[in-house]
mmCIF file of C-alpha atoms in Angstrom:
data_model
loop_
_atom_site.group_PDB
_atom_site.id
_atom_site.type_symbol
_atom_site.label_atom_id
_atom_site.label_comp_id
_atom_site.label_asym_id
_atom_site.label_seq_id
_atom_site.Cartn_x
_atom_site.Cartn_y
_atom_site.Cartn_z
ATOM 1 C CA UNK A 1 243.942 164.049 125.909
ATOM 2 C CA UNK A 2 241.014 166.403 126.283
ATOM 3 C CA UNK A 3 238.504 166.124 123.658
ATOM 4 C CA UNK A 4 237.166 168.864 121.620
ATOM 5 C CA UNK A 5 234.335 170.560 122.251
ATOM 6 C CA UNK A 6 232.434 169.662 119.209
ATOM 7 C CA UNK A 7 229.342 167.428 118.887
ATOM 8 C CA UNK A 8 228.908 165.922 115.507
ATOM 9 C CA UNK A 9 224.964 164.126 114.739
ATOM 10 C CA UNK A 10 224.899 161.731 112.008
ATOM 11 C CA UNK A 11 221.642 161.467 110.479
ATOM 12 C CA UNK A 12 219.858 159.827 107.867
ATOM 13 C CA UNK A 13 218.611 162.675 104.654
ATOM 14 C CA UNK A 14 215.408 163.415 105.606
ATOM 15 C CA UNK A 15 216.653 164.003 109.094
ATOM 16 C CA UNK A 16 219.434 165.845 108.180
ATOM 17 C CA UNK A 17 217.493 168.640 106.447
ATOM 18 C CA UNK A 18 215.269 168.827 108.941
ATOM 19 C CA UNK A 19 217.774 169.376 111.546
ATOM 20 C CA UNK A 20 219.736 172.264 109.268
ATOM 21 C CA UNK A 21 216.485 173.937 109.020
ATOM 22 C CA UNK A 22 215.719 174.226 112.508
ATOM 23 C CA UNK A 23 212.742 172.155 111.703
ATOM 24 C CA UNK A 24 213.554 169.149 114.123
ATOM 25 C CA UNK A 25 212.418 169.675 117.561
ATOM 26 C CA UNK A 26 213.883 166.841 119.747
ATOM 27 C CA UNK A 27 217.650 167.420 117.475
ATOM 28 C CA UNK A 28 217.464 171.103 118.163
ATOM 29 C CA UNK A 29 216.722 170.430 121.602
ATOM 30 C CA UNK A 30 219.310 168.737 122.158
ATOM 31 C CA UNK A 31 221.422 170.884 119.896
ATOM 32 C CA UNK A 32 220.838 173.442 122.725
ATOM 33 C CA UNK A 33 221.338 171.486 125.504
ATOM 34 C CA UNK A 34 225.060 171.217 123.930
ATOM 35 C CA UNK A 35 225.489 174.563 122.727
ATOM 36 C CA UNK A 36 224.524 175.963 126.439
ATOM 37 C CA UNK A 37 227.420 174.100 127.316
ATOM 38 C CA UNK A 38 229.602 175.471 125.117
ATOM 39 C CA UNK A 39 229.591 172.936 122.456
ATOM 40 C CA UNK A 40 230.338 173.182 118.719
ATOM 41 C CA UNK A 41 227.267 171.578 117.003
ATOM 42 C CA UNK A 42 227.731 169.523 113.377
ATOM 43 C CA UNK A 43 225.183 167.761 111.356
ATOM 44 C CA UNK A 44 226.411 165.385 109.007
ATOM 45 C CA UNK A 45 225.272 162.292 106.340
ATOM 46 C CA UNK A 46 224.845 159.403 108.140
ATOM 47 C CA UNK A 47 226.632 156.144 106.412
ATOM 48 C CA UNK A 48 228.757 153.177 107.407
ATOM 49 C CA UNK A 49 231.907 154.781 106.450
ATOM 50 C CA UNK A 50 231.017 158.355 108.405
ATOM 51 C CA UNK A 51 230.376 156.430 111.708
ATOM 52 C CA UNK A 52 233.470 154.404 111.050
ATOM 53 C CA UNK A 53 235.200 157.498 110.536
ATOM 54 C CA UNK A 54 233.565 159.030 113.762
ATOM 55 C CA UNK A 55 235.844 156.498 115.931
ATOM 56 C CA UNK A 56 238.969 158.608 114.938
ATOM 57 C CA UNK A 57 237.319 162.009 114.990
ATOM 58 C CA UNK A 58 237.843 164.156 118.057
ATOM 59 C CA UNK A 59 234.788 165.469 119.685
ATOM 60 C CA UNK A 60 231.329 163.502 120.749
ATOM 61 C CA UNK A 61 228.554 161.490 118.132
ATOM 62 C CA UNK A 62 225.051 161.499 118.298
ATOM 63 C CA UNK A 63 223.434 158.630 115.945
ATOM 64 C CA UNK A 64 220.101 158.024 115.362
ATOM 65 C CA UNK A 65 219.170 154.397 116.192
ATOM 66 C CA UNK A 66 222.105 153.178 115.501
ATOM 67 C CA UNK A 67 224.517 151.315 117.595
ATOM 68 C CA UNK A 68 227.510 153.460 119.175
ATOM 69 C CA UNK A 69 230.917 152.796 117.915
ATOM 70 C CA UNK A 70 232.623 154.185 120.638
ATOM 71 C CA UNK A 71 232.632 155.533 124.255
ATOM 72 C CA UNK A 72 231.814 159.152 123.171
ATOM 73 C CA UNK A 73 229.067 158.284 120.575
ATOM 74 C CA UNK A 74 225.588 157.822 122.010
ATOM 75 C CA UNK A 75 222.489 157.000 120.247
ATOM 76 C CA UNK A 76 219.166 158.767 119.791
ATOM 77 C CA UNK A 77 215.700 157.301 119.398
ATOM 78 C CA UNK A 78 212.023 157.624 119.603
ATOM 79 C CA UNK A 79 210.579 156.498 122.446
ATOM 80 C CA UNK A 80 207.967 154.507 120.152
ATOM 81 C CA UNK A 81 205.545 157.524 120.796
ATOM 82 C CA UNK A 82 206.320 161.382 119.272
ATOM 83 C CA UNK A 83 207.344 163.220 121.344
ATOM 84 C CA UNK A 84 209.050 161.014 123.326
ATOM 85 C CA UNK A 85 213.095 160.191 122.879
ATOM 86 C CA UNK A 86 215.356 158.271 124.474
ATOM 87 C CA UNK A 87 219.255 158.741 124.480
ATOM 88 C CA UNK A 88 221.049 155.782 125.296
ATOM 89 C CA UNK A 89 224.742 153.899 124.908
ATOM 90 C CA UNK A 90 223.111 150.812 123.305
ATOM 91 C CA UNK A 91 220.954 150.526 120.482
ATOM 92 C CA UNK A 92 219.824 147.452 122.216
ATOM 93 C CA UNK A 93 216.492 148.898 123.977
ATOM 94 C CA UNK A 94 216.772 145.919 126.386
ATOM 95 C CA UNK A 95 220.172 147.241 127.364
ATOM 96 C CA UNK A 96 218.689 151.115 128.471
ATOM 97 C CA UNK A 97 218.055 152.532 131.763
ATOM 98 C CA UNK A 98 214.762 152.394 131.463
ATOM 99 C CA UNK A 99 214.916 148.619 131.102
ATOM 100 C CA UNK A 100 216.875 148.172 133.916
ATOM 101 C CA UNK A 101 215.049 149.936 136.324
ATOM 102 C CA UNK A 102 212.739 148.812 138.961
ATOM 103 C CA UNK A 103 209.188 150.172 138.334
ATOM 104 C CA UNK A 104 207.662 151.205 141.398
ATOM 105 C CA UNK A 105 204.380 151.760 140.994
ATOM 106 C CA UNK A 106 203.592 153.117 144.883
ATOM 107 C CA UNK A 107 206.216 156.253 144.165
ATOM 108 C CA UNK A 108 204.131 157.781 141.749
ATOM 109 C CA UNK A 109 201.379 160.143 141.699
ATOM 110 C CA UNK A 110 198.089 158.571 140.704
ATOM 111 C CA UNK A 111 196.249 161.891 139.890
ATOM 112 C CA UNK A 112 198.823 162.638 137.477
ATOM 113 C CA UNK A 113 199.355 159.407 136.279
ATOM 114 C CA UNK A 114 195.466 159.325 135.117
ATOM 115 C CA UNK A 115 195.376 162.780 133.770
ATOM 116 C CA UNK A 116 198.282 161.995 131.838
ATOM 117 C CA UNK A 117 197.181 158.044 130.438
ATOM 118 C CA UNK A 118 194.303 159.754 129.596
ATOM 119 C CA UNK A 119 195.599 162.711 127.659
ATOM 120 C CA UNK A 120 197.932 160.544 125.736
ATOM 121 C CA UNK A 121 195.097 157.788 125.140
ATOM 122 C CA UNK A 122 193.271 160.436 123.757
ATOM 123 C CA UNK A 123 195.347 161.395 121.539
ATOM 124 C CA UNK A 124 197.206 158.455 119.904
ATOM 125 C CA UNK A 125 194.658 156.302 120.244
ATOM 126 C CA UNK A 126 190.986 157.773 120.619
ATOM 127 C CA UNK A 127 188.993 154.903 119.539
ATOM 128 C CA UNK A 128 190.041 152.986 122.476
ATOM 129 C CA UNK A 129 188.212 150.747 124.523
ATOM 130 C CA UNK A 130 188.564 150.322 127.975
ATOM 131 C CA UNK A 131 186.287 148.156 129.334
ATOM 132 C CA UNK A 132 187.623 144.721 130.311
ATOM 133 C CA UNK A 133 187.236 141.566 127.522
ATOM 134 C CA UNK A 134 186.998 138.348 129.858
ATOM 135 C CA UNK A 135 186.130 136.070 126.260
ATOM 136 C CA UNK A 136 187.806 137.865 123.348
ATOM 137 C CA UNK A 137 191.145 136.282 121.087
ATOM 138 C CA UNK A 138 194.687 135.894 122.407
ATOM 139 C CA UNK A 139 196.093 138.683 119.690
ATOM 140 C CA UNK A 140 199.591 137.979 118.389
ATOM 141 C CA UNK A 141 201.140 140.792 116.332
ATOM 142 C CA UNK A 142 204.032 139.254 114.570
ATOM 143 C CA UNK A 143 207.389 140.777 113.441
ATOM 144 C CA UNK A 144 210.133 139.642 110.957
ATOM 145 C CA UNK A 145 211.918 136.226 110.937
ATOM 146 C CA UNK A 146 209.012 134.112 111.877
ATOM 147 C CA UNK A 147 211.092 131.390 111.372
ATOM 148 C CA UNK A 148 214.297 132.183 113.695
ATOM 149 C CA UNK A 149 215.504 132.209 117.619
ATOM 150 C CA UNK A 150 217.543 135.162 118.208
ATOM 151 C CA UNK A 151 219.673 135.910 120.501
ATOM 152 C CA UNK A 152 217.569 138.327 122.531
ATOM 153 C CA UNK A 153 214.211 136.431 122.261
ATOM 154 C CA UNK A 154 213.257 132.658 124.309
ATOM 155 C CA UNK A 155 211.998 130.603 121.084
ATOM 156 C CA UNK A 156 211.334 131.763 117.190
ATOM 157 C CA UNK A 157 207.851 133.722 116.665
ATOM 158 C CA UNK A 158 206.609 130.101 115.178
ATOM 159 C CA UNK A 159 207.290 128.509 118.066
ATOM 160 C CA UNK A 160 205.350 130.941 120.388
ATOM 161 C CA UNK A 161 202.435 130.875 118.462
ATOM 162 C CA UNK A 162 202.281 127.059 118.850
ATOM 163 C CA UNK A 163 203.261 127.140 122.706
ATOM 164 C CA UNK A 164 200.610 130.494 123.345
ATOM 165 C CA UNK A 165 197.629 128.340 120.876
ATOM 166 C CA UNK A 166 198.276 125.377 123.293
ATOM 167 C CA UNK A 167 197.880 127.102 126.719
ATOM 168 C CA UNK A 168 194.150 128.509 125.219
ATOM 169 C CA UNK A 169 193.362 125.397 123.554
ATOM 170 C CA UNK A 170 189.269 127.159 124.227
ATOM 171 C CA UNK A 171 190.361 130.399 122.448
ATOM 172 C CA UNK A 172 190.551 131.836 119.574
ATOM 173 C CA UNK A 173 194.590 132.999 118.808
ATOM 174 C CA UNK A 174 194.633 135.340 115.886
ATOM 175 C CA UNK A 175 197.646 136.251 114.361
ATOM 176 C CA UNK A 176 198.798 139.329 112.147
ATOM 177 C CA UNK A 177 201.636 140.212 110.308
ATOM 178 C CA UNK A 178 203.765 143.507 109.936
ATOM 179 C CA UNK A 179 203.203 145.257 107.303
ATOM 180 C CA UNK A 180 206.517 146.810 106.922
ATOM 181 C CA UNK A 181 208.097 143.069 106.767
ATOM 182 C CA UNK A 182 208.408 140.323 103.772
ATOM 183 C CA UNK A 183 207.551 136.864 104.429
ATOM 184 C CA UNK A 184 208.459 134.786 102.023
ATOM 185 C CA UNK A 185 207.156 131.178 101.214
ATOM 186 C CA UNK A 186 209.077 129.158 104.325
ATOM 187 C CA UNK A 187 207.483 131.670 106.193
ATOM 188 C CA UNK A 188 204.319 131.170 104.875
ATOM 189 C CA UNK A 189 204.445 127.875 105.165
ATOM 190 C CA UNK A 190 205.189 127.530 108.650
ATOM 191 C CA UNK A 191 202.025 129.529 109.559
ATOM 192 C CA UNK A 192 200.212 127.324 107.914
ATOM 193 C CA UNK A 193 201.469 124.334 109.275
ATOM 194 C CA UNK A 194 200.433 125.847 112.416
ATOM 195 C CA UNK A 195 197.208 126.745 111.409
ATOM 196 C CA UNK A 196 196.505 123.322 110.703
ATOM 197 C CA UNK A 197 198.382 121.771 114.220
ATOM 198 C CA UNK A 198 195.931 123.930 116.010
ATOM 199 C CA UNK A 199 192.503 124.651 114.682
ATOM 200 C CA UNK A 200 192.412 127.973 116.849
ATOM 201 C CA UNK A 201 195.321 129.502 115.212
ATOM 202 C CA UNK A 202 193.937 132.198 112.272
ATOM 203 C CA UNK A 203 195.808 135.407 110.594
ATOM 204 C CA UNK A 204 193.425 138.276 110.818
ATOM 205 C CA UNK A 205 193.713 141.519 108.587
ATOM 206 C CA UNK A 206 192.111 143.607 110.730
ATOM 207 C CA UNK A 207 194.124 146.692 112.095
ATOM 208 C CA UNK A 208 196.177 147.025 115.297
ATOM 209 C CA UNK A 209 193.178 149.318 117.115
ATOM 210 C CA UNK A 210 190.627 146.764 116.036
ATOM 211 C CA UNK A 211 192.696 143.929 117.766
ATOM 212 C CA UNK A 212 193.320 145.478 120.397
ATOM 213 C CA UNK A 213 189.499 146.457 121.360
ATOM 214 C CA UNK A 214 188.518 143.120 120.672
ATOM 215 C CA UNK A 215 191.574 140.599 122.901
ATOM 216 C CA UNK A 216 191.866 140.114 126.370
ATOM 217 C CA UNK A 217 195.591 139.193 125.716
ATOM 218 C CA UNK A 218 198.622 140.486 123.906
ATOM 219 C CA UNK A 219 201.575 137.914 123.347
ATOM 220 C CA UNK A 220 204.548 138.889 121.331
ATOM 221 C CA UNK A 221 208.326 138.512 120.822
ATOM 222 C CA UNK A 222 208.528 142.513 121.467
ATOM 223 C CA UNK A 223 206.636 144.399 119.636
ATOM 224 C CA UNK A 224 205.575 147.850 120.195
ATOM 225 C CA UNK A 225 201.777 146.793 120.223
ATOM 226 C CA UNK A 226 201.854 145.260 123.224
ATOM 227 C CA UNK A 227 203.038 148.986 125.136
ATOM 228 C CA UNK A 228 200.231 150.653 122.594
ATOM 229 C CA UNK A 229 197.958 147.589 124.390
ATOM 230 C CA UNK A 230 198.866 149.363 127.541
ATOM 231 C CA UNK A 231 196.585 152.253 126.581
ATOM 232 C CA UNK A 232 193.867 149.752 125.851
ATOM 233 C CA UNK A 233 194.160 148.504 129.600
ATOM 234 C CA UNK A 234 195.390 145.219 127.875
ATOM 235 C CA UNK A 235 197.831 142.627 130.052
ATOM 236 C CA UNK A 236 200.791 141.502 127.180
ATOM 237 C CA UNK A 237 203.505 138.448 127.811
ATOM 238 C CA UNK A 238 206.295 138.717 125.862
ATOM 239 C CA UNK A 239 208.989 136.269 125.263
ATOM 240 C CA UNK A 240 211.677 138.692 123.979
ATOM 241 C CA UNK A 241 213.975 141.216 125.832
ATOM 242 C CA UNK A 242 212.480 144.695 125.605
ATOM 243 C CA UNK A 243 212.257 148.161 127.701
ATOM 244 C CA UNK A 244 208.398 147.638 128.340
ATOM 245 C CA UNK A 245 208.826 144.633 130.327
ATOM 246 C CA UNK A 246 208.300 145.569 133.822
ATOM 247 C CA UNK A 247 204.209 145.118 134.239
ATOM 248 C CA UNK A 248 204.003 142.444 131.308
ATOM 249 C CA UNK A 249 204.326 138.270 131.697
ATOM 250 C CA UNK A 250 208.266 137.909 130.980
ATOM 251 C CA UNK A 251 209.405 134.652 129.177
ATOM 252 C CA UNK A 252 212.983 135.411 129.293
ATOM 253 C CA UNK A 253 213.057 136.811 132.641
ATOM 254 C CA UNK A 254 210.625 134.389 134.562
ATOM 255 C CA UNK A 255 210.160 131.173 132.639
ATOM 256 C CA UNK A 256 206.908 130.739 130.443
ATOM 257 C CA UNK A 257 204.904 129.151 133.229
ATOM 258 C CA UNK A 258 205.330 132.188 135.422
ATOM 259 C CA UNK A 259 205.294 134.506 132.179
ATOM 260 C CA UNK A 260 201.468 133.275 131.456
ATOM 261 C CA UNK A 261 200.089 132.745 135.809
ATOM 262 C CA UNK A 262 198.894 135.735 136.523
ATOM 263 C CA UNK A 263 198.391 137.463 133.263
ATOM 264 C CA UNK A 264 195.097 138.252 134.153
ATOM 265 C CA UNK A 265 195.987 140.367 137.307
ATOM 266 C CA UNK A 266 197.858 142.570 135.327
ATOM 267 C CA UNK A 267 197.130 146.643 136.878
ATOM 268 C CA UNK A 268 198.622 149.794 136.834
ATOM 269 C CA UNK A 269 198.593 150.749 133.387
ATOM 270 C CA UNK A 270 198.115 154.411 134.031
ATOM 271 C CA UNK A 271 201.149 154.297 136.329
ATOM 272 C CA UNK A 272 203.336 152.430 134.352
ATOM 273 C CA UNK A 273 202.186 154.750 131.294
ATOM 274 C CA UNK A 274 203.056 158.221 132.770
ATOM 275 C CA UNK A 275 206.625 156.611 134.338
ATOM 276 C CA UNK A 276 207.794 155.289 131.430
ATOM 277 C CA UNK A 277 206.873 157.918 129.030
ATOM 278 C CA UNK A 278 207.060 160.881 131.306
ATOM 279 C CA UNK A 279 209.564 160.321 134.064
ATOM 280 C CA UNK A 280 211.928 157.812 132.102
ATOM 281 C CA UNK A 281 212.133 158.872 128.535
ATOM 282 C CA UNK A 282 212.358 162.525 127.183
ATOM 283 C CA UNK A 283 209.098 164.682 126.648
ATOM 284 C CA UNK A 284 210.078 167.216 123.771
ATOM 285 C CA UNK A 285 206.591 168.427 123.798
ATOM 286 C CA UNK A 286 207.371 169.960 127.225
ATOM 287 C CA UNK A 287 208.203 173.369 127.315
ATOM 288 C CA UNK A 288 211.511 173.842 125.892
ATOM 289 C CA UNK A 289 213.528 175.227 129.044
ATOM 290 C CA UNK A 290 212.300 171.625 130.639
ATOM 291 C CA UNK A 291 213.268 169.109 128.137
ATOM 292 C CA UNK A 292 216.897 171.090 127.553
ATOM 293 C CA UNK A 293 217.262 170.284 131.306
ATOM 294 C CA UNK A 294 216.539 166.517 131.098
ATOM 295 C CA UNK A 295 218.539 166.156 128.141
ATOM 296 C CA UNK A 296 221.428 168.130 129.931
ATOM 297 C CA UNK A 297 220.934 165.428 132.828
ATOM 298 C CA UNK A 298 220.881 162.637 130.403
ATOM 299 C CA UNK A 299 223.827 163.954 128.718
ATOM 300 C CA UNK A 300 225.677 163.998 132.129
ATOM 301 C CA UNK A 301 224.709 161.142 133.006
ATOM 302 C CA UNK A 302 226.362 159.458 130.031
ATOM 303 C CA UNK A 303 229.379 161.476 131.209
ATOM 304 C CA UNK A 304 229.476 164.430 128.038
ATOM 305 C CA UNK A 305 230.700 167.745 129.426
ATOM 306 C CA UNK A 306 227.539 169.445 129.201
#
């Protein structure tokens, strides 16, 4: 049976007010995008029990960062940088089309891509340093459960301190940790037990600019500071599954011997910068006639009636 043309967007409070005010760019972008297609548009409270509900409600979902429930519920999320969004079938960001496409560096324009790196650069990050460190710490910016393998990443954050300390047994590895997680005392034990198993293993408080100006080497599970590194001209290895992947040393993907061989060749940050943000995600600060049509092409693409 034919669905409804309705388009229902569950959001979170702060959201939601935004969005019935008009006040939410990217949401009344894409508001348009279904509207111009002649679309009913609803804003609702997001919860557990509405998105349940959304399963047997006629019509399409939009859910912000959370995972679709079913095939005619996609989700909606920042593309770690305002404004760029992504809209996706999987809350997984290793699972979007961004992350599954082949970068190719020689397709893109270079001119653009370096009056676009540095725009950006500029702007989120204008204290920036861009001349290469060939001496400077192995930075590791750590996320939650220090202590745990996932599913999604190649050992627990513990262990990949201890395996990235032993590769630069002649450098200094500082750590730091998130400051929007708890680590409670297991966790804080572990880091010190590796602290003490190797004597160039130290927890800095210094901020995520600081770091980066002063490493020559990003290693994480996933986190978004290795793509911020990316505007620092910094090479990253990661050992989780992630969207950024393409130009960094890949644990999961090529083994940890391969992930760490040629970290130091690492180019192409300017391309890689302007395709991922620019080509493969949405701009909303473009003019607005422009990001309705990429949405619209997301939107098909996904296979909504728009």
């Amino acid at each position: 049976m034919d669905q409804p043309d309705d388009v229902t967007f569950y959001l979170d409070p702060g959201l939601l007010k935004s969005a019935r005010e008009g006040r939410h760019n990217f949401i009344g972008l894409v508001a348009r995008s279904v509207s111009d297609a002649g679309m009913r548009v609803f804003f609702t409270e997001n919860s557990d029990d509405a998105r349940m509900a959304a399963v047997d409600r006629p019509g399409y979902a939009l859910y912000h960062m959370d995972d679709p429930n079913h095939a005619r519920a996609l989700t909606m999320r920042r593309s770690y940088f305002y404004p760029f969004w992504q809209i996706e079938a999987s809350a997984k960001r290793w699972e979007w089309d961004v992350a599954l496409t082949p970068f190719k560096p020689q397709t893109i324009d270079d001119a653009a891509a370096q009056r676009f790196f540095g725009f950006w650069r500029k702007r989120l990050f204008p204290q920036a340093q861009l001349d290469p460190v060939t001496d400077g710490p192995v930075y590791i910016p750590l996320q939650g459960m220090i202590r745990k393998h996932r599913s999604f990443q190649s050992c627990s954050p513990i262990d990949m301190i201890a395996r990235t300390a032993a590769r630069f047994p002649d450098n200094n590895v500082i750590l730091t940790l998130h400051p929007n997680e708890v680590y409670d005392d297991r966790d804080r034990a572990a880091l010190s037990d590796v602290e003490r198993q190797h004597g160039n293993v130290s927890i800095s408080t210094q901020d995520m600019v600081a770091c980066l100006n002063a490493c020559q080497l990003v290693v994480t599970q996933n986190s978004s500071v290795a793509l911020a590194g990316y505007f620092f001209r910094k090479p990253a290895v990661l050992f989780a599954q992630i969207d950024f992947h393409h130009i960094a040393g890949n644990v999961p993907r090529d083994g940890i011997d391969a992930a760490f061989a040629n970290w130091r060749a690492t180019a192409g940050f300017e391309a890689y910068i302007w395709w991922f943000l620019q080509e493969m995600s949405i701009n909303a600060g473009r003019p607005a006639d422009e990001a309705v049509a990429k949405i619209t092409s997301v939107l098909r693409g996904h296979g909504w009636p728009v």
